[in-house]
Amino acid sequence: MSESTNRIMQVARHEYRAAVRSRALIILLAILVVATGFSVFIGATDYAAQLAEYDAYRAAAQAQGLTRIAPSPLAVLSLLRGAFEYLEIIGAIIAITLGYLSVSRERVSRTLPLLRSRPLTGTELAAGTFLGALAIFTTLIAATAVVGIVALGTIGNDWINPAQVLRLTLACVAALLYLSAFYCLGAIATAKAKMPANGLVIALGIWLLVVLVLPQIGDTLDADNQLPGGLFQALGLNHDGEIAVLTHFTGYEQVRTGIEEASLAKHFERFAFAMSDVKERYRPYGLPWLLNETRHDIGWLFAYAAVLFLGLRRTLTRQQPIPTGGNS
Amino acid sequence: MIGTIASQQSLLLRRQHVALVGLITMLAVTAIAGVLGWSSHHTIVRVFDQAVRLQAAAGQPAPPNPFLLKPNLSLLSNMVVYIPLIGALLALVVGHLSMVDDQSKGMGRLLFTRQVTRTQYALGKVLAATRFLALTLVGCGVVSIVALLAVNRTLSPSDLGRLTGFYVLSWSYLAVFVLVGILTALLTRRRSLALLSAIGVWLVITFVVPQFTSGLRPTQSLNPLTEPAGTSQAFFRVTQHAQPLSIVEQYKTAAGNILGTSPTSPTTETVLTIVPTLIAGFGLLVLVLWRIQRHDYARSASDE
């Protein structure tokens, strides 16, 4: 292992240990774990009942000698929808908090001048903290996935197959990219702010816009969402009528899609939902088709994570040692 | 003395960039809600025109006018989503800022050498923070009126009354979060821990509790037109009895009733949906007043 790699790994280990000791992070993690566990438990309980009904139907059909039995409409991975939504909302706050803590800790405890007095470049510092954060997120996401799989198997009475494990793993990698982008955002905002707490508030403001407001605007602008029960239904239009009318709204739909495209959360959501069978239209297709269909979302996730990491590296490289410590 | 403390805190809030940014954000989202409402109106007109042509070409009668199905104040339906999301976060930050600066800068020690009781001090802080929010909501109200006049061309006294009622309800809802921000600042010594604990409470109230009581997924909370709570599962048939404890759901129900954007319900039912928010606010105020008596101002809080 080269000297540089060794230094990066030391910073990463320091980042991991410090994060595990943070009470703020533990509180948020507890909220995420409880909310996710509850969401999967509810879904799995309902699923078990539906699965039992389907099994009873299949057994009755086979007993009657029927050869054509309708396939199960159930999709076990879709029960993880709540878990992904919580990662999207609460996970992003955890990532921002981690970014905030990793910078403010060094500023307030005045260890940044000490760190900078060592032969440690800004790039190594950024890479080390980023790797440490990735290790924390990996632990968090893996724990969530294992709890989800076990809950689906034991409560929902349906264990996922290797192909589904692969798709779930890819969704977890997407979650890792998503959280790492928000980690960088939290660290950059804190490092740039004169007072660390203000940096945290600014990062949370951006989170609010990207995760909650932009997707909400995109959803609200959907023509069919203009009336309770659906505008097209209120106008007595069937699906063909709806498509015929929407051909006159291509510009409008482009604007709406563009607003959604600006949201990193929406890209993560689309990819994770495609991988976990949440959207019914994706269920008949195999992994290569799904990856091709969501290639833009994959690209945006990588692009956001890469650009924000470069921003973090630039910010930490330019960060001057603070002789008196931060004062928020 | 309460007035003096409130005036001093109001001055500090005006100077705080974060609070100012929050105020501007609220006004901006109100304007966005207006634009979305206008867009909704415009879209419905265009879709209706297309639908009439389509039905006429097929030799069918014209569909019913969708504006007969759309209430006058539906333009503001997005505000019912933005208040619990953005407004509540702003309220948390305002409550947090009202308390932490005196702690971290050691002002508390100096302040209590004067003739001021801790109750007066806490009430002054609460008054300043809630007054700041009231002024913010007055600004939002003005923006809403402009948006309504721009789209609907008219605003009846009844609608004006409903609009006022909605913002009064929103203020009482946000006051709960001001108190959460103050209480967490009193319970912890580190600024970040106080703020993040308050955000944790907000996450639980806004996303976790509605899923527990009504099975609403987190992203469903972002849509003003949510589907009715599913009660097919035995679990939710039990937990829906706890719906009165879900103050965000109660707020949305009451707001829908006041704005007339949800099916009409008796006035007593609307009043009952407001009660949990008022009880939560009163309970938190009592906790703040109790906690501040025991707070050790001899120790400065951590800036981290």
XYZ file of C-alpha atoms in Angstrom, chain A residues 23-24 27-28 31 35 38-39 41-42 45-46 81-82 85-86 88-90 93 97 100-101 104-105 108 197-198 200-201 204 207-208 211-213 215-217 219-221 223 225-228 231-232 234-237 241 244-245 248-249 252 269 326-328, chain B residues 16 18 32 36 39-41 43-44 46-48 50-51 54-55 63-64 66 69-70 78 81-82 85-86 89 93 101 104 190-193 195-197 199-204 207-208 211-212 217-220 222-225 232-233 235-236 261 302-304:
126
model
C -25.256 11.109 19.145
C -26.957 13.264 16.500
C -30.749 9.565 16.729
C -31.354 9.998 12.996
C -35.519 7.060 13.267
C -39.466 3.824 10.154
C -42.182 -0.590 10.385
C -42.844 0.069 6.694
C -43.314 -5.115 8.458
C -46.684 -3.658 7.387
C -47.886 -8.749 6.721
C -50.278 -7.703 3.966
C -40.754 0.774 -1.599
C -41.177 2.350 1.836
C -38.581 6.300 0.175
C -37.223 6.624 3.700
C -34.559 9.071 -0.126
C -35.841 11.460 2.551
C -34.312 10.586 5.935
C -30.636 14.153 5.939
C -25.525 15.585 8.851
C -21.648 18.670 8.408
C -20.205 16.781 11.383
C -17.473 21.100 11.878
C -15.795 18.570 14.169
C -14.473 23.395 16.306
C -24.554 25.669 11.802
C -25.501 28.048 8.978
C -26.050 22.890 7.843
C -29.183 25.009 7.425
C -30.940 21.338 4.487
C -32.256 19.101 0.426
C -35.748 20.495 0.861
C -35.929 15.996 -2.396
C -39.325 17.443 -1.549
C -40.199 20.558 -3.559
C -40.611 16.258 -7.241
C -43.756 17.697 -5.666
C -43.980 20.419 -8.322
C -46.186 15.676 -9.629
C -48.600 18.570 -9.123
C -48.196 19.724 -12.727
C -52.470 17.116 -16.023
C -53.601 15.326 -10.986
C -55.539 18.569 -11.340
C -58.754 17.198 -9.840
C -59.412 14.648 -7.094
C -59.088 15.172 -14.526
C -59.513 12.777 -17.442
C -63.920 13.796 -14.552
C -64.127 14.680 -18.258
C -65.308 11.170 -19.110
C -62.227 10.358 -21.192
C -58.924 9.838 -25.148
C -55.210 11.886 -27.784
C -55.500 14.973 -25.563
C -51.426 18.598 -27.590
C -49.381 18.995 -24.393
C -46.013 21.251 -21.181
C -36.377 6.890 -7.038
C -15.068 27.867 14.338
C -17.685 29.898 16.065
C -21.250 29.301 15.096
C -30.190 36.655 11.369
C -30.923 32.318 8.151
C -44.829 29.127 -6.560
C -48.846 26.158 -9.907
C -50.842 26.493 -14.352
C -53.462 24.058 -13.071
C -56.262 26.449 -14.137
C -54.151 23.212 -18.051
C -57.733 22.399 -17.145
C -56.855 23.538 -22.420
C -57.658 19.912 -21.581
C -61.376 20.796 -21.420
C -59.473 19.437 -26.331
C -61.934 17.062 -24.645
C -62.722 15.109 -29.176
C -66.196 14.270 -27.875
C -68.181 16.640 -20.877
C -69.145 18.505 -17.691
C -64.448 20.787 -14.652
C -65.756 20.517 -9.651
C -62.901 22.822 -8.676
C -50.220 23.295 -2.565
C -48.343 20.732 1.584
C -45.766 23.525 1.842
C -42.843 20.856 4.938
C -41.146 24.210 4.496
C -38.772 23.598 9.088
C -35.047 27.028 12.839
C -27.494 32.217 20.699
C -23.624 29.638 23.270
C -24.718 21.236 21.366
C -26.259 23.386 18.652
C -26.116 20.709 15.970
C -27.606 18.064 18.239
C -31.223 21.290 15.577
C -31.005 17.702 14.368
C -33.137 16.422 17.246
C -35.560 17.839 12.661
C -35.925 14.252 13.906
C -39.182 15.221 15.651
C -40.363 16.930 12.452
C -39.565 13.798 10.378
C -41.508 11.610 12.782
C -43.700 11.189 7.630
C -43.586 8.367 10.164
C -47.721 5.968 7.816
C -48.481 4.393 11.182
C -46.160 6.414 2.279
C -43.626 9.254 2.721
C -43.937 10.497 -0.870
C -47.739 10.462 -0.656
C -46.050 15.470 -0.806
C -49.189 15.345 -2.922
C -52.086 17.666 -2.088
C -54.512 15.088 -3.507
C -58.193 -2.952 4.355
C -55.521 -4.250 6.686
C -53.411 -3.262 11.428
C -54.708 0.056 10.090
C -61.014 21.987 -1.137
C -21.162 24.115 22.573
C -20.978 25.969 19.275
C -20.692 22.733 17.320
